[in-house]
PDB file of N, CA, C and O in Angstrom:
ATOM      1  N   MET F  22     179.766  93.775 -13.629  1.00 93.00           N
ATOM      2  CA  MET F  22     178.711  93.823 -14.533  1.00 93.00           C
ATOM      3  C   MET F  22     177.908  94.298 -14.582  1.00 93.00           C
ATOM      4  O   MET F  22     176.979  95.345 -13.832  1.00 93.00           O
ATOM      5  N   LYS F  23     177.095  94.274 -15.796  1.00 94.00           N
ATOM      6  CA  LYS F  23     175.509  94.959 -16.331  1.00 94.00           C
ATOM      7  C   LYS F  23     174.514  94.166 -16.607  1.00 94.00           C
ATOM      8  O   LYS F  23     175.011  93.028 -17.518  1.00 94.00           O
ATOM      9  N   ALA F  24     173.600  94.092 -16.274  1.00 94.00           N
ATOM     10  CA  ALA F  24     171.759  93.651 -16.698  1.00 94.00           C
ATOM     11  C   ALA F  24     170.905  94.742 -17.109  1.00 94.00           C
ATOM     12  O   ALA F  24     171.041  95.969 -16.386  1.00 94.00           O
ATOM     13  N   ILE F  25     170.141  94.358 -18.008  1.00 94.00           N
ATOM     14  CA  ILE F  25     169.514  95.211 -18.407  1.00 94.00           C
ATOM     15  C   ILE F  25     167.822  94.796 -18.059  1.00 94.00           C
ATOM     16  O   ILE F  25     167.652  92.910 -18.495  1.00 94.00           O
ATOM     17  N   ALA F  26     167.021  94.956 -17.250  1.00 94.00           N
ATOM     18  CA  ALA F  26     165.754  94.485 -17.316  1.00 94.00           C
ATOM     19  C   ALA F  26     164.383  94.916 -18.126  1.00 94.00           C
ATOM     20  O   ALA F  26     164.127  96.064 -17.750  1.00 94.00           O
ATOM     21  N   LEU F  27     163.303  94.247 -18.828  1.00 92.00           N
ATOM     22  CA  LEU F  27     162.529  94.813 -19.437  1.00 92.00           C
ATOM     23  C   LEU F  27     161.250  94.295 -18.834  1.00 92.00           C
ATOM     24  O   LEU F  27     161.248  93.533 -18.232  1.00 92.00           O
ATOM     25  N   GLY F  28     160.420  95.499 -18.117  1.00 92.00           N
ATOM     26  CA  GLY F  28     158.937  95.227 -17.692  1.00 92.00           C
ATOM     27  C   GLY F  28     157.915  96.386 -18.053  1.00 92.00           C
ATOM     28  O   GLY F  28     158.091  97.120 -19.221  1.00 92.00           O
ATOM     29  N   GLN F  29     157.018  96.272 -17.768  1.00 90.00           N
ATOM     30  CA  GLN F  29     155.559  97.198 -17.949  1.00 90.00           C
ATOM     31  C   GLN F  29     155.198  97.673 -16.378  1.00 90.00           C
ATOM     32  O   GLN F  29     155.050  97.291 -16.029  1.00 90.00           O
ATOM     33  N   TYR F  30     155.316  99.406 -16.695  1.00 91.00           N
ATOM     34  CA  TYR F  30     155.266 100.004 -15.734  1.00 91.00           C
ATOM     35  C   TYR F  30     153.715 100.262 -15.706  1.00 91.00           C
ATOM     36  O   TYR F  30     153.045 101.022 -14.517  1.00 91.00           O
ATOM     37  N   GLU F  31     152.966 100.801 -16.922  1.00 89.00           N
ATOM     38  CA  GLU F  31     152.282 100.974 -17.076  1.00 89.00           C
ATOM     39  C   GLU F  31     151.269 100.057 -18.160  1.00 89.00           C
ATOM     40  O   GLU F  31     151.854  99.258 -19.133  1.00 89.00           O
ATOM     41  N   GLY F  32     150.336  99.756 -18.025  1.00 83.00           N
ATOM     42  CA  GLY F  32     149.243  99.323 -18.681  1.00 83.00           C
ATOM     43  C   GLY F  32     149.361  96.867 -18.656  1.00 83.00           C
ATOM     44  O   GLY F  32     148.969  96.195 -19.493  1.00 83.00           O
ATOM     45  N   ALA F  33     150.168  96.943 -17.241  1.00 83.00           N
ATOM     46  CA  ALA F  33     150.513  95.317 -17.343  1.00 83.00           C
ATOM     47  C   ALA F  33     149.349  95.051 -16.534  1.00 83.00           C
ATOM     48  O   ALA F  33     148.611  95.543 -15.757  1.00 83.00           O
ATOM     49  N   LYS F  34     148.526  93.970 -17.349  1.00 82.00           N
ATOM     50  CA  LYS F  34     147.663  92.982 -17.004  1.00 82.00           C
ATOM     51  C   LYS F  34     147.233  92.289 -15.573  1.00 82.00           C
ATOM     52  O   LYS F  34     146.543  92.398 -14.833  1.00 82.00           O
ATOM     53  N   TYR F  35     148.673  92.240 -15.240  1.00 83.00           N
ATOM     54  CA  TYR F  35     149.290  90.791 -14.502  1.00 83.00           C
ATOM     55  C   TYR F  35     150.076  91.645 -13.234  1.00 83.00           C
ATOM     56  O   TYR F  35     149.937  91.379 -12.478  1.00 83.00           O
ATOM     57  N   HIS F  36     151.176  91.410 -13.918  1.00 84.00           N
ATOM     58  CA  HIS F  36     152.665  91.836 -13.279  1.00 84.00           C
ATOM     59  C   HIS F  36     152.958  93.035 -13.688  1.00 84.00           C
ATOM     60  O   HIS F  36     154.531  93.342 -14.159  1.00 84.00           O
ATOM     61  N   PRO F  37     152.897  94.096 -12.896  1.00 89.00           N
ATOM     62  CA  PRO F  37     153.421  95.544 -13.226  1.00 89.00           C
ATOM     63  C   PRO F  37     154.774  95.256 -12.700  1.00 89.00           C
ATOM     64  O   PRO F  37     154.997  94.606 -11.563  1.00 89.00           O
ATOM     65  N   PHE F  38     155.681  96.628 -13.466  1.00 92.00           N
ATOM     66  CA  PHE F  38     157.446  96.634 -13.071  1.00 92.00           C
ATOM     67  C   PHE F  38     157.794  97.229 -11.864  1.00 92.00           C
ATOM     68  O   PHE F  38     158.511  97.226 -11.070  1.00 92.00           O
ATOM     69  N   THR F  39     156.327  98.006 -11.388  1.00 92.00           N
ATOM     70  CA  THR F  39     156.813  99.027 -10.100  1.00 92.00           C
ATOM     71  C   THR F  39     157.122  98.503  -8.802  1.00 92.00           C
ATOM     72  O   THR F  39     156.580  97.717  -8.573  1.00 92.00           O
ATOM     73  N   GLN F  40     157.966  98.819  -8.607  1.00 91.00           N
ATOM     74  CA  GLN F  40     158.994  98.266  -7.200  1.00 91.00           C
ATOM     75  C   GLN F  40     159.155  96.872  -7.185  1.00 91.00           C
ATOM     76  O   GLN F  40     160.179  96.807  -6.949  1.00 91.00           O
ATOM     77  N   ILE F  41     159.065  96.444  -8.358  1.00 93.00           N
ATOM     78  CA  ILE F  41     160.253  94.787  -9.067  1.00 93.00           C
ATOM     79  C   ILE F  41     161.476  95.060  -9.335  1.00 93.00           C
ATOM     80  O   ILE F  41     162.493  95.154  -9.075  1.00 93.00           O
ATOM     81  N   ASP F  42     161.103  96.582 -10.112  1.00 95.00           N
ATOM     82  CA  ASP F  42     162.607  96.840 -10.909  1.00 95.00           C
ATOM     83  C   ASP F  42     163.401  97.324  -9.687  1.00 95.00           C
ATOM     84  O   ASP F  42     164.599  96.888  -9.491  1.00 95.00           O
ATOM     85  N   ARG F  43     163.163  97.914  -8.246  1.00 95.00           N
ATOM     86  CA  ARG F  43     163.910  98.042  -7.333  1.00 95.00           C
ATOM     87  C   ARG F  43     164.418  96.901  -6.695  1.00 95.00           C
ATOM     88  O   ARG F  43     165.445  96.628  -5.746  1.00 95.00           O
ATOM     89  N   GLU F  44     163.400  96.421  -6.387  1.00 95.00           N
ATOM     90  CA  GLU F  44     163.758  94.567  -5.988  1.00 95.00           C
ATOM     91  C   GLU F  44     165.044  93.791  -6.667  1.00 95.00           C
ATOM     92  O   GLU F  44     165.898  93.294  -6.181  1.00 95.00           O
ATOM     93  N   LEU F  45     164.805  93.947  -8.146  1.00 95.00           N
ATOM     94  CA  LEU F  45     166.044  93.128  -9.112  1.00 95.00           C
ATOM     95  C   LEU F  45     166.810  93.829  -8.445  1.00 95.00           C
ATOM     96  O   LEU F  45     168.443  93.432  -8.404  1.00 95.00           O
ATOM     97  N   GLN F  46     166.885  95.252  -8.623  1.00 96.00           N
ATOM     98  CA  GLN F  46     168.673  96.002  -8.479  1.00 96.00           C
ATOM     99  C   GLN F  46     169.161  95.658  -6.839  1.00 96.00           C
ATOM    100  O   GLN F  46     170.490  95.783  -7.049  1.00 96.00           O
ATOM    101  N   THR F  47     168.267  95.521  -5.745  1.00 96.00           N
ATOM    102  CA  THR F  47     168.734  95.194  -4.748  1.00 96.00           C
ATOM    103  C   THR F  47     168.938  93.608  -4.697  1.00 96.00           C
ATOM    104  O   THR F  47     170.019  93.422  -4.045  1.00 96.00           O
ATOM    105  N   ILE F  48     168.438  93.036  -5.044  1.00 94.00           N
ATOM    106  CA  ILE F  48     169.188  91.329  -5.321  1.00 94.00           C
ATOM    107  C   ILE F  48     170.309  91.426  -5.965  1.00 94.00           C
ATOM    108  O   ILE F  48     171.086  90.261  -5.337  1.00 94.00           O
ATOM    109  N   PHE F  49     170.554  91.727  -6.974  1.00 95.00           N
ATOM    110  CA  PHE F  49     171.721  91.771  -7.788  1.00 95.00           C
ATOM    111  C   PHE F  49     172.777  92.654  -7.357  1.00 95.00           C
ATOM    112  O   PHE F  49     174.105  92.597  -7.915  1.00 95.00           O
ATOM    113  N   GLU F  50     172.444  93.904  -6.160  1.00 93.00           N
ATOM    114  CA  GLU F  50     174.265  94.480  -5.900  1.00 93.00           C
ATOM    115  C   GLU F  50     174.919  93.855  -4.659  1.00 93.00           C
ATOM    116  O   GLU F  50     173.965  92.713  -4.309  1.00 93.00           O
ATOM    117  N   PRO F  51     175.907  94.235  -5.116  1.00 92.00           N
ATOM    118  CA  PRO F  51     176.551  94.758  -5.357  1.00 92.00           C
ATOM    119  C   PRO F  51     177.467  94.149  -6.784  1.00 92.00           C
ATOM    120  O   PRO F  51     178.338  94.894  -7.336  1.00 92.00           O
ATOM    121  N   ALA F  52     177.035  93.014  -7.184  1.00 94.00           N
ATOM    122  CA  ALA F  52     177.564  92.407  -8.140  1.00 94.00           C
ATOM    123  C   ALA F  52     177.243  92.693  -9.485  1.00 94.00           C
ATOM    124  O   ALA F  52     177.952  92.640 -10.657  1.00 94.00           O
ATOM    125  N   MET F  53     176.001  93.128  -9.420  1.00 95.00           N
ATOM    126  CA  MET F  53     175.808  93.788 -11.123  1.00 95.00           C
ATOM    127  C   MET F  53     175.089  94.809 -10.993  1.00 95.00           C
ATOM    128  O   MET F  53     174.152  94.628 -10.083  1.00 95.00           O
ATOM    129  N   ASP F  54     175.185  95.974 -11.827  1.00 96.00           N
ATOM    130  CA  ASP F  54     174.427  97.347 -12.240  1.00 96.00           C
ATOM    131  C   ASP F  54     172.990  96.611 -12.791  1.00 96.00           C
ATOM    132  O   ASP F  54     173.142  95.901 -14.129  1.00 96.00           O
ATOM    133  N   VAL F  55     171.590  96.823 -12.325  1.00 97.00           N
ATOM    134  CA  VAL F  55     170.724  96.580 -12.829  1.00 97.00           C
ATOM    135  C   VAL F  55     169.703  97.765 -13.639  1.00 97.00           C
ATOM    136  O   VAL F  55     169.791  98.615 -12.482  1.00 97.00           O
ATOM    137  N   GLU F  56     169.823  97.982 -15.204  1.00 96.00           N
ATOM    138  CA  GLU F  56     169.050  99.322 -15.207  1.00 96.00           C
ATOM    139  C   GLU F  56     167.675  98.569 -15.542  1.00 96.00           C
ATOM    140  O   GLU F  56     167.961  97.423 -16.055  1.00 96.00           O
ATOM    141  N   CYS F  57     166.736  99.280 -15.339  1.00 96.00           N
ATOM    142  CA  CYS F  57     165.231  99.131 -15.586  1.00 96.00           C
ATOM    143  C   CYS F  57     164.721  99.557 -16.212  1.00 96.00           C
ATOM    144  O   CYS F  57     164.960 101.020 -16.793  1.00 96.00           O
ATOM    145  N   THR F  58     163.818  99.361 -17.661  1.00 94.00           N
ATOM    146  CA  THR F  58     163.112  99.884 -18.460  1.00 94.00           C
ATOM    147  C   THR F  58     161.746  99.254 -19.040  1.00 94.00           C
ATOM    148  O   THR F  58     161.817  98.249 -18.967  1.00 94.00           O
ATOM    149  N   ASP F  59     161.483 100.012 -19.548  1.00 93.00           N
ATOM    150  CA  ASP F  59     159.690  99.624 -20.411  1.00 93.00           C
ATOM    151  C   ASP F  59     159.972 100.036 -22.075  1.00 93.00           C
ATOM    152  O   ASP F  59     159.081  99.926 -22.434  1.00 93.00           O
ATOM    153  N   ASP F  60     160.925  99.989 -22.202  1.00 91.00           N
ATOM    154  CA  ASP F  60     161.123 100.725 -23.077  1.00 91.00           C
ATOM    155  C   ASP F  60     161.959  99.441 -24.071  1.00 91.00           C
ATOM    156  O   ASP F  60     162.815  99.210 -24.273  1.00 91.00           O
ATOM    157  N   TYR F  61     160.767  99.230 -25.208  1.00 84.00           N
ATOM    158  CA  TYR F  61     161.320  97.737 -26.144  1.00 84.00           C
ATOM    159  C   TYR F  61     162.510  98.108 -27.212  1.00 84.00           C
ATOM    160  O   TYR F  61     163.425  97.252 -27.860  1.00 84.00           O
ATOM    161  N   ALA F  62     162.403 100.018 -27.675  1.00 86.00           N
ATOM    162  CA  ALA F  62     163.674 100.024 -28.467  1.00 86.00           C
ATOM    163  C   ALA F  62     165.176  99.846 -27.871  1.00 86.00           C
ATOM    164  O   ALA F  62     166.086  99.665 -28.815  1.00 86.00           O
ATOM    165  N   GLU F  63     165.108  99.497 -26.376  1.00 87.00           N
ATOM    166  CA  GLU F  63     166.412  99.289 -25.677  1.00 87.00           C
ATOM    167  C   GLU F  63     166.724  97.910 -26.490  1.00 87.00           C
ATOM    168  O   GLU F  63     167.664  96.972 -26.297  1.00 87.00           O
ATOM    169  N   LEU F  64     166.171  96.942 -26.985  1.00 82.00           N
ATOM    170  CA  LEU F  64     166.491  95.426 -27.482  1.00 82.00           C
ATOM    171  C   LEU F  64     166.560  95.585 -28.526  1.00 82.00           C
ATOM    172  O   LEU F  64     166.232  94.872 -29.489  1.00 82.00           O
ATOM    173  N   GLN F  65     167.790  96.407 -29.129  1.00 83.00           N
ATOM    174  CA  GLN F  65     168.652  96.133 -30.560  1.00 83.00           C
ATOM    175  C   GLN F  65     169.923  96.048 -30.292  1.00 83.00           C
ATOM    176  O   GLN F  65     170.323  95.971 -28.982  1.00 83.00           O
ATOM    177  N   LYS F  66     170.116  95.105 -31.097  1.00 80.00           N
ATOM    178  CA  LYS F  66     171.614  94.510 -31.095  1.00 80.00           C
ATOM    179  C   LYS F  66     172.691  95.452 -30.227  1.00 80.00           C
ATOM    180  O   LYS F  66     173.707  94.694 -29.408  1.00 80.00           O
ATOM    181  N   ASP F  67     172.888  96.409 -30.967  1.00 85.00           N
ATOM    182  CA  ASP F  67     173.792  97.118 -30.356  1.00 85.00           C
ATOM    183  C   ASP F  67     173.982  97.667 -29.202  1.00 85.00           C
ATOM    184  O   ASP F  67     174.729  98.315 -28.562  1.00 85.00           O
ATOM    185  N   LYS F  68     172.601  98.276 -28.570  1.00 85.00           N
ATOM    186  CA  LYS F  68     172.681  98.329 -27.219  1.00 85.00           C
ATOM    187  C   LYS F  68     172.767  96.970 -26.093  1.00 85.00           C
ATOM    188  O   LYS F  68     173.303  97.420 -25.352  1.00 85.00           O
ATOM    189  N   LEU F  69     172.692  96.081 -26.540  1.00 87.00           N
ATOM    190  CA  LEU F  69     172.312  94.804 -25.743  1.00 87.00           C
ATOM    191  C   LEU F  69     173.432  94.460 -25.489  1.00 87.00           C
ATOM    192  O   LEU F  69     174.212  93.623 -24.505  1.00 87.00           O
ATOM    193  N   GLU F  70     174.799  94.829 -26.754  1.00 86.00           N
ATOM    194  CA  GLU F  70     175.870  94.496 -26.101  1.00 86.00           C
ATOM    195  C   GLU F  70     176.736  94.465 -25.483  1.00 86.00           C
ATOM    196  O   GLU F  70     177.598  94.215 -24.779  1.00 86.00           O
ATOM    197  N   GLY F  71     176.385  95.923 -24.523  1.00 87.00           N
ATOM    198  CA  GLY F  71     177.004  96.085 -23.262  1.00 87.00           C
ATOM    199  C   GLY F  71     176.467  95.723 -22.116  1.00 87.00           C
ATOM    200  O   GLY F  71     177.229  95.581 -21.040  1.00 87.00           O
ATOM    201  N   TYR F  72     175.468  94.639 -21.987  1.00 91.00           N
ATOM    202  CA  TYR F  72     175.034  93.994 -21.139  1.00 91.00           C
ATOM    203  C   TYR F  72     175.488  92.521 -21.034  1.00 91.00           C
ATOM    204  O   TYR F  72     175.395  91.991 -22.111  1.00 91.00           O
ATOM    205  N   ASP F  73     175.590  92.088 -19.447  1.00 91.00           N
ATOM    206  CA  ASP F  73     176.174  90.629 -19.558  1.00 91.00           C
ATOM    207  C   ASP F  73     174.803  89.660 -19.298  1.00 91.00           C
ATOM    208  O   ASP F  73     174.650  88.511 -18.977  1.00 91.00           O
ATOM    209  N   LEU F  74     173.470  90.365 -18.701  1.00 90.00           N
ATOM    210  CA  LEU F  74     172.603  89.513 -18.514  1.00 90.00           C
ATOM    211  C   LEU F  74     171.257  90.251 -19.451  1.00 90.00           C
ATOM    212  O   LEU F  74     170.926  91.679 -18.520  1.00 90.00           O
ATOM    213  N   PHE F  75     169.747  89.660 -19.362  1.00 89.00           N
ATOM    214  CA  PHE F  75     168.774  90.149 -19.885  1.00 89.00           C
ATOM    215  C   PHE F  75     167.650  89.585 -18.910  1.00 89.00           C
ATOM    216  O   PHE F  75     167.542  88.460 -18.855  1.00 89.00           O
ATOM    217  N   ILE F  76     166.945  90.254 -17.964  1.00 91.00           N
ATOM    218  CA  ILE F  76     165.915  89.784 -17.529  1.00 91.00           C
ATOM    219  C   ILE F  76     164.672  90.280 -18.004  1.00 91.00           C
ATOM    220  O   ILE F  76     164.716  91.305 -18.164  1.00 91.00           O
ATOM    221  N   SER F  77     163.694  89.539 -18.115  1.00 87.00           N
ATOM    222  CA  SER F  77     162.493  89.848 -18.946  1.00 87.00           C
ATOM    223  C   SER F  77     161.306  89.798 -17.506  1.00 87.00           C
ATOM    224  O   SER F  77     161.213  88.495 -17.708  1.00 87.00           O
ATOM    225  N   TYR F  78     160.805  90.568 -17.787  1.00 88.00           N
ATOM    226  CA  TYR F  78     159.219  90.564 -16.477  1.00 88.00           C
ATOM    227  C   TYR F  78     158.298  91.261 -16.949  1.00 88.00           C
ATOM    228  O   TYR F  78     157.079  91.378 -16.898  1.00 88.00           O
ATOM    229  N   ALA F  79     158.288  90.937 -18.524  1.00 80.00           N
ATOM    230  CA  ALA F  79     157.431  91.829 -19.174  1.00 80.00           C
ATOM    231  C   ALA F  79     155.836  90.615 -19.572  1.00 80.00           C
ATOM    232  O   ALA F  79     156.583  89.514 -19.507  1.00 80.00           O
ATOM    233  N   GLU F  80     154.986  91.210 -20.041  1.00 72.00           N
ATOM    234  CA  GLU F  80     153.936  90.079 -19.852  1.00 72.00           C
ATOM    235  C   GLU F  80     153.870  90.274 -21.400  1.00 72.00           C
ATOM    236  O   GLU F  80     153.581  91.185 -22.342  1.00 72.00           O
ATOM    237  N   PHE F  81     153.994  89.203 -21.794  1.00 62.00           N
ATOM    238  CA  PHE F  81     154.128  88.898 -23.483  1.00 62.00           C
ATOM    239  C   PHE F  81     152.695  87.810 -23.865  1.00 62.00           C
ATOM    240  O   PHE F  81     152.997  87.574 -25.183  1.00 62.00           O
ATOM    241  N   SER F  82     152.010  87.698 -23.039  1.00 59.00           N
ATOM    242  CA  SER F  82     150.473  86.715 -23.138  1.00 59.00           C
ATOM    243  C   SER F  82     150.057  87.500 -23.935  1.00 59.00           C
ATOM    244  O   SER F  82     148.846  86.877 -25.060  1.00 59.00           O
ATOM    245  N   ASP F  83     149.349  88.456 -24.334  1.00 58.00           N
ATOM    246  CA  ASP F  83     148.410  89.183 -24.678  1.00 58.00           C
ATOM    247  C   ASP F  83     149.293  90.100 -25.979  1.00 58.00           C
ATOM    248  O   ASP F  83     148.135  90.606 -26.941  1.00 58.00           O
ATOM    249  N   GLU F  84     150.900  90.117 -26.141  1.00 61.00           N
ATOM    250  CA  GLU F  84     150.616  91.159 -27.034  1.00 61.00           C
ATOM    251  C   GLU F  84     152.316  90.195 -27.350  1.00 61.00           C
ATOM    252  O   GLU F  84     153.112  89.620 -26.870  1.00 61.00           O
ATOM    253  N   GLU F  85     152.140  89.906 -28.642  1.00 65.00           N
ATOM    254  CA  GLU F  85     153.475  89.304 -29.619  1.00 65.00           C
ATOM    255  C   GLU F  85     154.932  90.434 -29.479  1.00 65.00           C
ATOM    256  O   GLU F  85     154.643  91.093 -29.437  1.00 65.00           O
ATOM    257  N   MET F  86     155.742  89.377 -28.821  1.00 63.00           N
ATOM    258  CA  MET F  86     157.320  90.558 -29.240  1.00 63.00           C
ATOM    259  C   MET F  86     157.797  90.613 -30.438  1.00 63.00           C
ATOM    260  O   MET F  86     157.313  88.954 -31.227  1.00 63.00           O
ATOM    261  N   PRO F  87     158.021  91.637 -30.871  1.00 65.00           N
ATOM    262  CA  PRO F  87     158.120  91.580 -32.673  1.00 65.00           C
ATOM    263  C   PRO F  87     159.335  90.969 -32.928  1.00 65.00           C
ATOM    264  O   PRO F  87     160.487  90.584 -31.786  1.00 65.00           O
ATOM    265  N   LYS F  88     159.537  90.361 -33.805  1.00 67.00           N
ATOM    266  CA  LYS F  88     160.441  88.976 -34.460  1.00 67.00           C
ATOM    267  C   LYS F  88     162.044  89.790 -34.330  1.00 67.00           C
ATOM    268  O   LYS F  88     162.775  89.247 -34.493  1.00 67.00           O
ATOM    269  N   ILE F  89     162.200  91.112 -34.523  1.00 62.00           N
ATOM    270  CA  ILE F  89     163.368  91.498 -34.913  1.00 62.00           C
ATOM    271  C   ILE F  89     163.637  91.791 -33.064  1.00 62.00           C
ATOM    272  O   ILE F  89     164.814  91.797 -33.059  1.00 62.00           O
ATOM    273  N   ARG F  90     162.888  91.862 -32.241  1.00 64.00           N
ATOM    274  CA  ARG F  90     163.816  91.786 -30.947  1.00 64.00           C
ATOM    275  C   ARG F  90     163.921  90.565 -30.386  1.00 64.00           C
ATOM    276  O   ARG F  90     165.337  90.592 -29.873  1.00 64.00           O
ATOM    277  N   TYR F  91     163.366  89.265 -31.127  1.00 63.00           N
ATOM    278  CA  TYR F  91     163.901  88.174 -30.771  1.00 63.00           C
ATOM    279  C   TYR F  91     165.516  87.967 -31.621  1.00 63.00           C
ATOM    280  O   TYR F  91     166.194  87.701 -30.787  1.00 63.00           O
ATOM    281  N   LYS F  92     165.507  88.259 -32.720  1.00 68.00           N
ATOM    282  CA  LYS F  92     166.773  87.781 -33.368  1.00 68.00           C
ATOM    283  C   LYS F  92     167.762  88.874 -32.839  1.00 68.00           C
ATOM    284  O   LYS F  92     169.255  88.821 -32.697  1.00 68.00           O
ATOM    285  N   CYS F  93     167.464  90.297 -32.184  1.00 68.00           N
ATOM    286  CA  CYS F  93     168.697  90.778 -31.283  1.00 68.00           C
ATOM    287  C   CYS F  93     168.837  89.575 -29.927  1.00 68.00           C
ATOM    288  O   CYS F  93     170.337  89.806 -29.212  1.00 68.00           O
ATOM    289  N   LEU F  94     167.718  89.405 -29.103  1.00 68.00           N
ATOM    290  CA  LEU F  94     168.496  88.591 -28.033  1.00 68.00           C
ATOM    291  C   LEU F  94     169.315  87.301 -28.092  1.00 68.00           C
ATOM    292  O   LEU F  94     169.613  86.673 -27.386  1.00 68.00           O
ATOM    293  N   TYR F  95     168.562  86.555 -29.474  1.00 66.00           N
ATOM    294  CA  TYR F  95     169.518  85.495 -29.567  1.00 66.00           C
ATOM    295  C   TYR F  95     170.845  85.262 -29.282  1.00 66.00           C
ATOM    296  O   TYR F  95     171.551  84.316 -28.846  1.00 66.00           O
ATOM    297  N   PRO F  96     171.837  86.417 -30.131  1.00 70.00           N
ATOM    298  CA  PRO F  96     173.017  86.385 -29.912  1.00 70.00           C
ATOM    299  C   PRO F  96     173.341  86.298 -28.508  1.00 70.00           C
ATOM    300  O   PRO F  96     174.253  85.859 -28.047  1.00 70.00           O
ATOM    301  N   MET F  97     172.766  87.148 -27.288  1.00 63.00           N
ATOM    302  CA  MET F  97     172.678  87.727 -26.312  1.00 63.00           C
ATOM    303  C   MET F  97     173.091  85.903 -25.335  1.00 63.00           C
ATOM    304  O   MET F  97     173.553  85.945 -24.614  1.00 63.00           O
ATOM    305  N   CYS F  98     171.896  85.107 -25.703  1.00 66.00           N
ATOM    306  CA  CYS F  98     171.927  84.370 -24.938  1.00 66.00           C
ATOM    307  C   CYS F  98     172.942  83.123 -25.586  1.00 66.00           C
ATOM    308  O   CYS F  98     173.167  82.458 -24.483  1.00 66.00           O
ATOM    309  N   THR F  99     173.323  83.113 -26.910  1.00 68.00           N
ATOM    310  CA  THR F  99     173.965  81.806 -26.852  1.00 68.00           C
ATOM    311  C   THR F  99     175.670  82.431 -26.696  1.00 68.00           C
ATOM    312  O   THR F  99     176.369  81.541 -26.217  1.00 68.00           O
ATOM    313  N   THR F 100     175.868  83.514 -26.872  1.00 67.00           N
ATOM    314  CA  THR F 100     177.472  84.051 -26.451  1.00 67.00           C
ATOM    315  C   THR F 100     177.371  84.423 -24.525  1.00 67.00           C
ATOM    316  O   THR F 100     178.578  83.970 -24.148  1.00 67.00           O
ATOM    317  N   ALA F 101     176.437  83.868 -23.913  1.00 59.00           N
ATOM    318  CA  ALA F 101     175.990  83.979 -22.267  1.00 59.00           C
ATOM    319  C   ALA F 101     175.936  82.643 -21.592  1.00 59.00           C
ATOM    320  O   ALA F 101     176.013  82.610 -20.861  1.00 59.00           O
ATOM    321  N   GLY F 102     175.664  81.968 -22.973  1.00 51.00           N
ATOM    322  CA  GLY F 102     175.859  80.576 -22.227  1.00 51.00           C
ATOM    323  C   GLY F 102     174.573  80.301 -21.863  1.00 51.00           C
ATOM    324  O   GLY F 102     174.587  78.694 -20.887  1.00 51.00           O
ATOM    325  N   GLY F 103     173.855  80.459 -22.521  1.00 49.00           N
ATOM    326  CA  GLY F 103     172.100  80.215 -22.536  1.00 49.00           C
ATOM    327  C   GLY F 103     171.379  80.969 -21.923  1.00 49.00           C
ATOM    328  O   GLY F 103     171.553  81.959 -21.470  1.00 49.00           O
ATOM    329  N   CYS F 104     169.789  80.778 -21.829  1.00 50.00           N
ATOM    330  CA  CYS F 104     168.911  81.806 -21.069  1.00 50.00           C
ATOM    331  C   CYS F 104     168.350  81.273 -19.950  1.00 50.00           C
ATOM    332  O   CYS F 104     167.960  80.053 -19.964  1.00 50.00           O
TER     333      CYS F 104
END
């Protein structure tokens, strides 16, 4: 199984992704391979189809996530049994 985790390595006001990424990978081993990224471009439907789980550690309080990203995540949530 594969998961993708989204966080912010730079510019995070409260929760930087640094070191958290490794913790997530350790927690889910060996049951799941966790790919960690700060690249919002990874939240595209064709890219997300290869993952079983989406983990968000990103800070959205100061910056709204683009609506197209929500549209890509919605099918993943509904086919995976919820968010």
